[in-house]
Coordinates of C-alpha atoms in Angstrom, one line a residue:
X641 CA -105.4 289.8 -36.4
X642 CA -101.5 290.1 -36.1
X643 CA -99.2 289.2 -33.6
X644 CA -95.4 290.1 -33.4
X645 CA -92.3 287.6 -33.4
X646 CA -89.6 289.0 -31.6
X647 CA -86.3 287.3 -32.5
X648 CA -83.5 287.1 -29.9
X649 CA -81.0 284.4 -30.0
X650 CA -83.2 282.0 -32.3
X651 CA -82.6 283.2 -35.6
X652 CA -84.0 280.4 -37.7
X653 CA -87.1 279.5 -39.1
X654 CA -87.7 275.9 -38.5
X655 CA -88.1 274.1 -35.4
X656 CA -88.8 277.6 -33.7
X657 CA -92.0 277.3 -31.6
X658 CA -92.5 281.0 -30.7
X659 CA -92.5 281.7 -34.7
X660 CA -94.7 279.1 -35.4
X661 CA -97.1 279.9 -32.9
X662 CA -96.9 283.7 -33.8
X663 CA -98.1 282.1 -37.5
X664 CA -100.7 280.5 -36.5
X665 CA -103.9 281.6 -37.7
X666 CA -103.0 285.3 -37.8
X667 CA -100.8 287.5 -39.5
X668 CA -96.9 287.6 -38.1
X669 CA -94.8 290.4 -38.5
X670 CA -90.9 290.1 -37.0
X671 CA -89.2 292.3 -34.7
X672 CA -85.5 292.5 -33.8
X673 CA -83.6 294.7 -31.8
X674 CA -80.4 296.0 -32.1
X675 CA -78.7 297.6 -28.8
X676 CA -74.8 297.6 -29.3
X677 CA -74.5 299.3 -26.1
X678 CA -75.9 296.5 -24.1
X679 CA -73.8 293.9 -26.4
X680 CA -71.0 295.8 -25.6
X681 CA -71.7 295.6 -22.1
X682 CA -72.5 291.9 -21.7
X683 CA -69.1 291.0 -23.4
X684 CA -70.5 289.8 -26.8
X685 CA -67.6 289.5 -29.2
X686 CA -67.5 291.6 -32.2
X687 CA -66.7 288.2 -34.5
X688 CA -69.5 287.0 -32.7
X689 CA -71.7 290.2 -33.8
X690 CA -70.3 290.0 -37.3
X691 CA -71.6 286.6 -37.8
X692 CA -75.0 287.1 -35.8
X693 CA -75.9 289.9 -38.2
X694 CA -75.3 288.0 -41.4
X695 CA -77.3 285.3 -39.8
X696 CA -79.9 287.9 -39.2
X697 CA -79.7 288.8 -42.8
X698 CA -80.1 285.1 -44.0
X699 CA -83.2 285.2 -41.7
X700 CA -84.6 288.3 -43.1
X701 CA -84.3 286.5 -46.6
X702 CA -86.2 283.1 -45.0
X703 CA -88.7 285.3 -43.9
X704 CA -89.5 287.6 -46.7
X705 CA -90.2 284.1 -48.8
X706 CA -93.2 283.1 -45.9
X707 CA -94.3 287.5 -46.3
X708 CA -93.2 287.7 -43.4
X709 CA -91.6 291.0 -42.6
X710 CA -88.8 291.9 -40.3
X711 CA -89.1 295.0 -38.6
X712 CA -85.9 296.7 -36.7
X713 CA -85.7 298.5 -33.5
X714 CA -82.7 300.5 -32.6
X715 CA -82.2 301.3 -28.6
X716 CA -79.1 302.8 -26.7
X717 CA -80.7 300.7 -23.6
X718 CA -82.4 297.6 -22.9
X719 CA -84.7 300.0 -20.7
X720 CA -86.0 301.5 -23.6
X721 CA -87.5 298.8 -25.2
X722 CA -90.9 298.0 -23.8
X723 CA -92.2 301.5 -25.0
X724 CA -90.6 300.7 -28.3
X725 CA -92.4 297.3 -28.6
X726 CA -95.4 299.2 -27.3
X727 CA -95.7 302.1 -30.0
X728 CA -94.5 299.4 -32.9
X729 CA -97.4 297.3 -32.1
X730 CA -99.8 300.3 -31.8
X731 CA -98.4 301.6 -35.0
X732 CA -99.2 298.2 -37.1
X733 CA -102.2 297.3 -35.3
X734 CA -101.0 294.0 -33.2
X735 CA -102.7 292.2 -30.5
X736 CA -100.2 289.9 -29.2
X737 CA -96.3 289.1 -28.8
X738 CA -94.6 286.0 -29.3
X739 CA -91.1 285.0 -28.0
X740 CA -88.3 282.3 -26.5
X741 CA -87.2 282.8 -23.3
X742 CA -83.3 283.4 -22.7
X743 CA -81.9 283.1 -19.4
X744 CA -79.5 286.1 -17.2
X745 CA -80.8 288.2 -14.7
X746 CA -80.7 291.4 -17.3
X747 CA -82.4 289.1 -20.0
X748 CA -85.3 288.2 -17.8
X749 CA -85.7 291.4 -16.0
X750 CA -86.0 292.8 -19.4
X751 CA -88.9 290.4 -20.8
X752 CA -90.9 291.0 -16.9
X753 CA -90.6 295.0 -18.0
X754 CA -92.1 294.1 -21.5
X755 CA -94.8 292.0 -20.2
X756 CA -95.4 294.6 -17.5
X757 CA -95.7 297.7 -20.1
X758 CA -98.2 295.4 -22.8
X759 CA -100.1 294.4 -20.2
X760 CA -101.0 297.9 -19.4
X761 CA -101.8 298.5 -22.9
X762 CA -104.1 294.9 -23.6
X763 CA -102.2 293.2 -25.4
X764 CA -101.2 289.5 -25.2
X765 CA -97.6 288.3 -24.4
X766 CA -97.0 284.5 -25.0
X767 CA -93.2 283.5 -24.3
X768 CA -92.2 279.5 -25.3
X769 CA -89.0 277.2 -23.7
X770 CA -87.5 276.8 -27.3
X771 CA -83.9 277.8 -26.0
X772 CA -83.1 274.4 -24.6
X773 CA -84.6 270.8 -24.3
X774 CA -87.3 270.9 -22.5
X775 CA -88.9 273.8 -20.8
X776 CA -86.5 275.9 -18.2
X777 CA -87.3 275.0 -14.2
X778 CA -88.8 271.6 -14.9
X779 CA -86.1 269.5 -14.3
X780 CA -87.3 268.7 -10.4
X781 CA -85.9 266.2 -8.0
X782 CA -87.5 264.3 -5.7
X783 CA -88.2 267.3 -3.6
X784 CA -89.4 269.5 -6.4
X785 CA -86.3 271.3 -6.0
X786 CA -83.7 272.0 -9.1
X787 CA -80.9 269.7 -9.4
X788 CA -77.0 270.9 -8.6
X789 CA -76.0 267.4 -9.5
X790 CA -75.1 266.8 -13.3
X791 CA -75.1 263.0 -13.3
X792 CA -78.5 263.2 -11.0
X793 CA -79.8 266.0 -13.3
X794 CA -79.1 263.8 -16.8
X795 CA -81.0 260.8 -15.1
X796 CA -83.7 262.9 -14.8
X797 CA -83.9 264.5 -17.8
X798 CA -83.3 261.7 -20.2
X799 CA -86.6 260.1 -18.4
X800 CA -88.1 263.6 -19.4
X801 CA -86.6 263.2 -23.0
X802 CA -87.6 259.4 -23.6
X803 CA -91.5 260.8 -23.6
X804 CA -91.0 263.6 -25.3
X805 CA -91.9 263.9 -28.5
X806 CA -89.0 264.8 -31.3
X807 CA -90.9 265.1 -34.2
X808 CA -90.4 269.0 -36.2
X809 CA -94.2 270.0 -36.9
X810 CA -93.6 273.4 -36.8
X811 CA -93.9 274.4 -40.3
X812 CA -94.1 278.1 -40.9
X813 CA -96.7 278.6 -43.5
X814 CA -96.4 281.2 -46.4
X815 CA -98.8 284.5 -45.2
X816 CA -100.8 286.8 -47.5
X817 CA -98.6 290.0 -47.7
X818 CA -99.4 292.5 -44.9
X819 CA -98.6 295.5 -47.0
X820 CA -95.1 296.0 -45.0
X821 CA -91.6 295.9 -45.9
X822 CA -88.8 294.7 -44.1
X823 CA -86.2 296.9 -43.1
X824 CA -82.7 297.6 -44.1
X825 CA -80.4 295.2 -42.7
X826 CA -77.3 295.2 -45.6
X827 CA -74.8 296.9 -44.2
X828 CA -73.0 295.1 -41.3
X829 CA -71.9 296.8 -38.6
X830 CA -69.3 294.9 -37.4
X831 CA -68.0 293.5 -40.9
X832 CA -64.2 294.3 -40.1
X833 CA -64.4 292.0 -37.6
X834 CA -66.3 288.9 -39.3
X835 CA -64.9 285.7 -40.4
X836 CA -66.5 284.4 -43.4
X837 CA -64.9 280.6 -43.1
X838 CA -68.4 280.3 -41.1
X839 CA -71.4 280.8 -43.2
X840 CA -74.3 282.3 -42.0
X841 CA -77.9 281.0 -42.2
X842 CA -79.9 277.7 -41.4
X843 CA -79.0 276.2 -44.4
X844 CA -74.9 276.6 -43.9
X845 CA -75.8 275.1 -40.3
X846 CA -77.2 271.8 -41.4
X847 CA -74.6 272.0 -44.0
X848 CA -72.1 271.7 -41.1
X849 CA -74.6 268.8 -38.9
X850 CA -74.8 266.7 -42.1
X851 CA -70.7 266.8 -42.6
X852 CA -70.6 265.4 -38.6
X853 CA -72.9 262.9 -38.8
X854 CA -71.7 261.6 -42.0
X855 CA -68.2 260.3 -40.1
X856 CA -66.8 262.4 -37.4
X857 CA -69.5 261.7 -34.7
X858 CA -68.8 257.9 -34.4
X859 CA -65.3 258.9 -33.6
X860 CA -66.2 261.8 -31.6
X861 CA -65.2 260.0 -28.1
X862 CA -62.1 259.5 -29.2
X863 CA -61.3 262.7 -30.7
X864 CA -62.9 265.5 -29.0
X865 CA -60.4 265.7 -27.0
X866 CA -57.5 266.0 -29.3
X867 CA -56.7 269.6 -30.5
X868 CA -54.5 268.9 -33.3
X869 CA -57.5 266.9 -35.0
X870 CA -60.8 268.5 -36.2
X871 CA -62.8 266.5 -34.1
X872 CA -65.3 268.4 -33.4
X873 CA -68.9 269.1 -34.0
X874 CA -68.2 273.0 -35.1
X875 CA -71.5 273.8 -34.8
X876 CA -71.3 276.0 -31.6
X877 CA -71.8 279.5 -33.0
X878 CA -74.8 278.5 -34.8
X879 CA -76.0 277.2 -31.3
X880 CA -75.3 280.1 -29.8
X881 CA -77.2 282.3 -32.5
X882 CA -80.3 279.8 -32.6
X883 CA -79.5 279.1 -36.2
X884 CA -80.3 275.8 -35.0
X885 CA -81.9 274.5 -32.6
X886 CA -80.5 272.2 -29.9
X887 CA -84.0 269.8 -29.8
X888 CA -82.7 269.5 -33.8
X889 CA -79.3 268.7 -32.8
X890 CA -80.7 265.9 -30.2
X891 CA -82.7 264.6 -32.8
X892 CA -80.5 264.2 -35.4
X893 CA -78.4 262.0 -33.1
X894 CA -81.5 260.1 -31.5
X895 CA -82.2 259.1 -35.3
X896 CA -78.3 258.1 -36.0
X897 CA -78.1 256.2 -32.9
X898 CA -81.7 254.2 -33.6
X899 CA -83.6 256.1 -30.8
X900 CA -81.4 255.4 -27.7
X901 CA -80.2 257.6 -25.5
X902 CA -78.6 255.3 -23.2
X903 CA -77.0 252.4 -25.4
X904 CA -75.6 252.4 -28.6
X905 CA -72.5 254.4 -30.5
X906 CA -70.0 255.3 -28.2
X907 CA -69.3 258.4 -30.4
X908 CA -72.9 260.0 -30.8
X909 CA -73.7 259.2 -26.9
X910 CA -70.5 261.1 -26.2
X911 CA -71.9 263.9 -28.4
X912 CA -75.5 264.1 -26.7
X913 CA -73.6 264.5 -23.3
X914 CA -72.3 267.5 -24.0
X915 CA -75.8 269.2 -25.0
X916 CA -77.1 267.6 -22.1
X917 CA -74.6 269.5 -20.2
X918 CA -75.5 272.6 -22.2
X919 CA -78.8 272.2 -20.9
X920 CA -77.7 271.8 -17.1
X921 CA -75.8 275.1 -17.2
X922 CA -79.1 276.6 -18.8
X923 CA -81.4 275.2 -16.3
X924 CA -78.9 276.5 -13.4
X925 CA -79.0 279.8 -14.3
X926 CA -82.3 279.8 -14.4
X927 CA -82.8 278.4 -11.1
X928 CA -79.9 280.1 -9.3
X929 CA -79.5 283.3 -11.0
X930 CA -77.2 284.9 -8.9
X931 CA -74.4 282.9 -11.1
X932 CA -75.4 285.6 -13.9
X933 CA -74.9 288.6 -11.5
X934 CA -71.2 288.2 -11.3
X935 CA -71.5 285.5 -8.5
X936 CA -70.3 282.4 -7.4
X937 CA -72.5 279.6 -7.1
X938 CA -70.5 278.5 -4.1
X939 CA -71.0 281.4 -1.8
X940 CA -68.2 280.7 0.2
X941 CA -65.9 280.9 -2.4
X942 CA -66.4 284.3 -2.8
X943 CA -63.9 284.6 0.3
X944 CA -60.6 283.8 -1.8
X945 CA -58.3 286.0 -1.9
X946 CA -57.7 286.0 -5.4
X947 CA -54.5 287.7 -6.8
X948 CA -54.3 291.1 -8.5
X949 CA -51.6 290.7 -11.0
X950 CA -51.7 292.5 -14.1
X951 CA -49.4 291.2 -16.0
X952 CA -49.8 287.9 -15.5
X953 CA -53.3 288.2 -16.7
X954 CA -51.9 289.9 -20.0
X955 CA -49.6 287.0 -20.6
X956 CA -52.3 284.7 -20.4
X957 CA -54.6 286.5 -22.8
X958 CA -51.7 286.9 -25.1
X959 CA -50.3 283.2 -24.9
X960 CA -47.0 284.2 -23.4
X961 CA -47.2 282.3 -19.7
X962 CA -44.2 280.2 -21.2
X963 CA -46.5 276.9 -20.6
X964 CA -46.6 275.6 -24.2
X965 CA -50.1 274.1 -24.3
X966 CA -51.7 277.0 -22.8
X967 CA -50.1 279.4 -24.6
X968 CA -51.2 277.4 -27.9
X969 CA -54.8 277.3 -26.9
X970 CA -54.7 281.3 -26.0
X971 CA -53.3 282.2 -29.4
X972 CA -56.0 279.9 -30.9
X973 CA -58.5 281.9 -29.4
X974 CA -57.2 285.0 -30.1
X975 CA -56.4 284.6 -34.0
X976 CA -59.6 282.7 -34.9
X977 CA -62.5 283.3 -32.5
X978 CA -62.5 279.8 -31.5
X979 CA -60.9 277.6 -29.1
X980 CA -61.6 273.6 -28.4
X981 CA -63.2 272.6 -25.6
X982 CA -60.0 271.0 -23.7
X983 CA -58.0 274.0 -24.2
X984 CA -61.4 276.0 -22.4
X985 CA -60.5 273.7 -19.3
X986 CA -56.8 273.6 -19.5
X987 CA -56.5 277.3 -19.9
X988 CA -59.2 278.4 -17.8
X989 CA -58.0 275.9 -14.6
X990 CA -54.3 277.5 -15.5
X991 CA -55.5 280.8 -14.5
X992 CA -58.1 280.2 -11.6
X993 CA -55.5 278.0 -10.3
X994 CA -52.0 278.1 -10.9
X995 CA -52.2 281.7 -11.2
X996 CA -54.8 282.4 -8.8
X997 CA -57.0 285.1 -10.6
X998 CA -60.7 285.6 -10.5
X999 CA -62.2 283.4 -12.9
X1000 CA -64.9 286.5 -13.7
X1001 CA -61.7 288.0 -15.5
X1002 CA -61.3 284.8 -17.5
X1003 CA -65.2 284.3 -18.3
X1004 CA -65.4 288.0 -19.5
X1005 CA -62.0 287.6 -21.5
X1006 CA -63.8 284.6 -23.5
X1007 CA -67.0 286.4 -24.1
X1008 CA -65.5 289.2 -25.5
X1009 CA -63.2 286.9 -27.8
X1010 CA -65.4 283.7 -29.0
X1011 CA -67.7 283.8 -31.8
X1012 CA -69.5 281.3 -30.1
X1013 CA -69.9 282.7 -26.5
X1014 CA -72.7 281.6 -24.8
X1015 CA -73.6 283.2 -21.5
X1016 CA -74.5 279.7 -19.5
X1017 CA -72.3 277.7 -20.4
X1018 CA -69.5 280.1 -20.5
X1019 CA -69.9 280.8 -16.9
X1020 CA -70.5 277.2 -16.4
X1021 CA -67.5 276.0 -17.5
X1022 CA -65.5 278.7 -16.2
X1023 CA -66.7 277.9 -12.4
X1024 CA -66.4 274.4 -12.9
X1025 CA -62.4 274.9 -13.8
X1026 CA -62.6 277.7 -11.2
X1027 CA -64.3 275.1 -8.5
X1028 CA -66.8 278.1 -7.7
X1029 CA -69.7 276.6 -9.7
X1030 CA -72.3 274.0 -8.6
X1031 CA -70.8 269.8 -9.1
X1032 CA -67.5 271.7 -9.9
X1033 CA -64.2 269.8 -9.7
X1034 CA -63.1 269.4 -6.9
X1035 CA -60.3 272.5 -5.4
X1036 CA -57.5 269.7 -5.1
X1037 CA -58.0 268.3 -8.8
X1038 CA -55.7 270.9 -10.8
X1039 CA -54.9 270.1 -14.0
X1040 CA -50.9 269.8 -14.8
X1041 CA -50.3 271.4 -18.2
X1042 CA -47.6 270.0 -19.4
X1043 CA -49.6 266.2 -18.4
X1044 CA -53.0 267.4 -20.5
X1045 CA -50.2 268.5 -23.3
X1046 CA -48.4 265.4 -23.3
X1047 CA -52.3 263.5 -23.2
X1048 CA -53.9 265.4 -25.8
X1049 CA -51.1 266.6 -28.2
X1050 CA -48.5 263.7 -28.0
X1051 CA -47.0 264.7 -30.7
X1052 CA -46.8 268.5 -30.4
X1053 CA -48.9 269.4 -33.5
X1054 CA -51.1 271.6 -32.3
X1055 CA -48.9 273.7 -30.2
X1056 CA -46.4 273.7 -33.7
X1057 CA -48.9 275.3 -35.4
X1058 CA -49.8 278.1 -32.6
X1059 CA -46.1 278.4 -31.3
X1060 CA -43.8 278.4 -34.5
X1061 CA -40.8 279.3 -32.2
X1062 CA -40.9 275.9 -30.6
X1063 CA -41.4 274.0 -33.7
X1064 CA -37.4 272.4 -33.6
X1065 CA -38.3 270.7 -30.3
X1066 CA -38.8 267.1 -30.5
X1067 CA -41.8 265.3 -29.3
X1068 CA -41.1 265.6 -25.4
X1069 CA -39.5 268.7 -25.2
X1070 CA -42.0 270.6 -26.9
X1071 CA -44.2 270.0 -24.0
X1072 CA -42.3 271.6 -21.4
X1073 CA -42.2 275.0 -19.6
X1074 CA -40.1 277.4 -21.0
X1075 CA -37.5 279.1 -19.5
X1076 CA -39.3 282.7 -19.1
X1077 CA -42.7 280.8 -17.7
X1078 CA -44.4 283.2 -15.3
X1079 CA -45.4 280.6 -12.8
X1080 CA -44.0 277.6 -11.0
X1081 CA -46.4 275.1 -11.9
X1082 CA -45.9 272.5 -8.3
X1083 CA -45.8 275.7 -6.3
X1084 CA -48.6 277.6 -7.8
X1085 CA -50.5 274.4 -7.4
X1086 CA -49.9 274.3 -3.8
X1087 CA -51.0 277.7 -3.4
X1088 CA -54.7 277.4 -5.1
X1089 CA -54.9 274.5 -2.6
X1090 CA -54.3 276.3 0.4
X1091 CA -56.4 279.0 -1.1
X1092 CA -59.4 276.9 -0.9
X1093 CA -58.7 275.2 2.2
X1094 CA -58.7 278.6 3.8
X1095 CA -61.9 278.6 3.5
X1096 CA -63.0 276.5 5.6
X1097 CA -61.0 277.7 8.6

């Protein structure tokens, strides 16, 4: 008997409970698809193609050591898939498919027209939660309804967590050979555009987990914030590629931190937080998917009257607004693939706000520029900043630049080494507008407010 794994955004071995399951007392063969027309239309970075398909080929090589072989689909269309899954598994003699869910509208739409075409044909289709912490939709209140709280939604699912086991017992075991090969997967696509200071595979990823727990995380509190100091975990694009898995990355912690997850280091309960908001962005867009169809989760927000302006929009993807700080994180971004998670907020509030443009603009702008862009938390971060989203901040809480700069870069590092035409300004200068800034930061400010207040007129 054989069943088919059908990789998606979990491209790992361990700790992968579709694969495992797929292993288990029958043959597994491995499927992945490749559909650079959809990519292209969902925003995916190139970088962040490049370093998906040498994490593909790392996975390839994991596999071929269990004889396990990975099998490659090529579609111009997400539509055509569920006839190609079809004939493959007709053509190799396979009774069942195994995969992790992912969350979108397009995403899920597309695993209901798989489901729907095997089940015509007989054959078994088994999906597993392995995407996030515990399985999509479960997170209920009181009222068995989803959460739109964050705070509320964390209480719950720490509760969930705390009997949850955490142990890895998904060993994948080493097959007899099934007489196939894998397929051709050495040349790379999108290789002008990669980045090799990340290396690809599981191995490189634990690599980079091992380096934060060893010191960084018990600082992490203090130093996420701060730009000009590698602070941060780094482990995002492996995230976002399932080169690890997040139930791995919670564990990890949960063993440094002596099984707590509400006392304990200040640092690695920081840390665990933010996957805990990872999780609540993944769990709303599963429950409110209209925020993946180009939607605001705050209907009525979809009445601003947000401003067409070209060129402002250009200056902000090119880090000329003439606002130091954002124009530092926007250059980040552009040179590396990259930017940390303060600048996300700073930048992103600077352009739903003080210049008033559609935040959908922003959100696609990131996906097609980060190496680790992640559809739901992405848009979850981008209608937070945007006050569209659900437990957004709040319309009249705007961010002042030049105050976050000030905060978070006292000394001006960062925006020295991003904006080498300010570097002779001394410590306070360098945080202020410059003379050819596009907006007026008080006035602009009062705008976004009466925006929002329009609204309820």
């Amino acid at each position: 008997m054989r069943s088919l794994m059908w990789f998606r955004s979990d491209l790992r071995i361990h700790d992968n409970e579709a694969l495992y399951k797929a292993t288990q007392n029958q043959q597994a063969i491995a499927l992945f698809i490749i559909a650079h027309e959809d990519w292209q239309k969902h925003h995916d970075a190139k970088l962040k193609l490049a370093f998906m398909w040498r994490n593909l080929q790392a996975l390839q090589k994991a596999l071929d050591h269990k004889n396990i072989p990975l099998k490659i689909i090529e579609v111009d269309s997400w539509a055509q898939i569920p006839e190609r899954i079809n004939q493959l598994m007709l053509d190799h003699q396979i009774s069942s498919l195994y995969f992790n869910h992912e969350v979108g509208i397009n995403e899920v739409e597309r695993d209901r027209a798989v489901y729907r075409q095997l089940k015509k044909s007989g054959f078994k289709i088994n999906h597993c939660h392995d995407k996030t912490l515990v399985k999509l939709g479960s997170i209920l209140n009181g009222d068995n309804n989803p959460y739109k709280v964050f705070t509320a939604f964390k209480k719950r699912l720490i509760e969930v967590l705390a009997h949850q086991p955490f142990e890895n017992d998904c060993e994948i075991p080493v097959q007899a050979p099934t007489g196939l090969t894998s397929d051709d997967i050495q040349v790379n696509p999108y290789q002008a555009f990669d980045d090799l200071a990340y290396q690809a595979g599981e191995d490189a990823a634990f690599g980079v987990l091992q380096d934060f727990l060893k010191e960084d995380i018990f600082h992490y509190h203090n130093h996420r914030d701060m730009p000009a100091i590698d602070g941060t975990s780094r482990l995002s694009p492996y995230l976002t590629q399932g080169v690890v898995s997040v139930k791995a990355l919670l564990r990890e912690a949960l063993i440094l931190n002596e099984g707590h997850f509400k006392t304990g280091d200040e640092g690695i309960l920081t840390w665990m937080n933010e996957l805990y908001w990872r999780e609540f962005y993944y769990h709303i867009m599963w429950n409110f998917p209209n925020v993946s169809k180009n939607r605001a989760f705050q209907e009525k927000t979809e009445k601003i009257q947000w401003r067409d302006n070209e060129a402002d929009f250009d200056a902000w993807k090119n880090g000329k607004t003439g606002v130091p700080i954002v124009d530092a994180f926007m250059r980040q971004l552009k040179a590396t693939g990259w930017m940390h998670n303060r600048g996300r907020m700073i930048t992103a509030m600077f352009l739903t706000k003080n210049l008033l443009i559609d935040w959908r603009k922003g959100e696609a702008w990131f996906m097609q520029n980060l190496i680790d862009g992640d559809f739901a938390a992405n848009n979850g971060g981008w209608q937070w900043s945007a006050s569209t989203g659900t437990d957004a901040v709040p319309y009249f809480r705007i961010f002042n630049p030049v105050t976050q700069s000030e905060r978070f870069d006292p000394k001006g590092d960062f925006i020295r080494q991003w904006c080498p035409e300010l570097s002779h300004l001394n410590h306070q200068q360098i945080h202020k507008v410059q003379k050819n800034v596009i907006v007026d930061l008080k006035s602009s400010r009062v705008r976004a407010i009466e925006a929002f207040k329009r609204l309820s007129e």
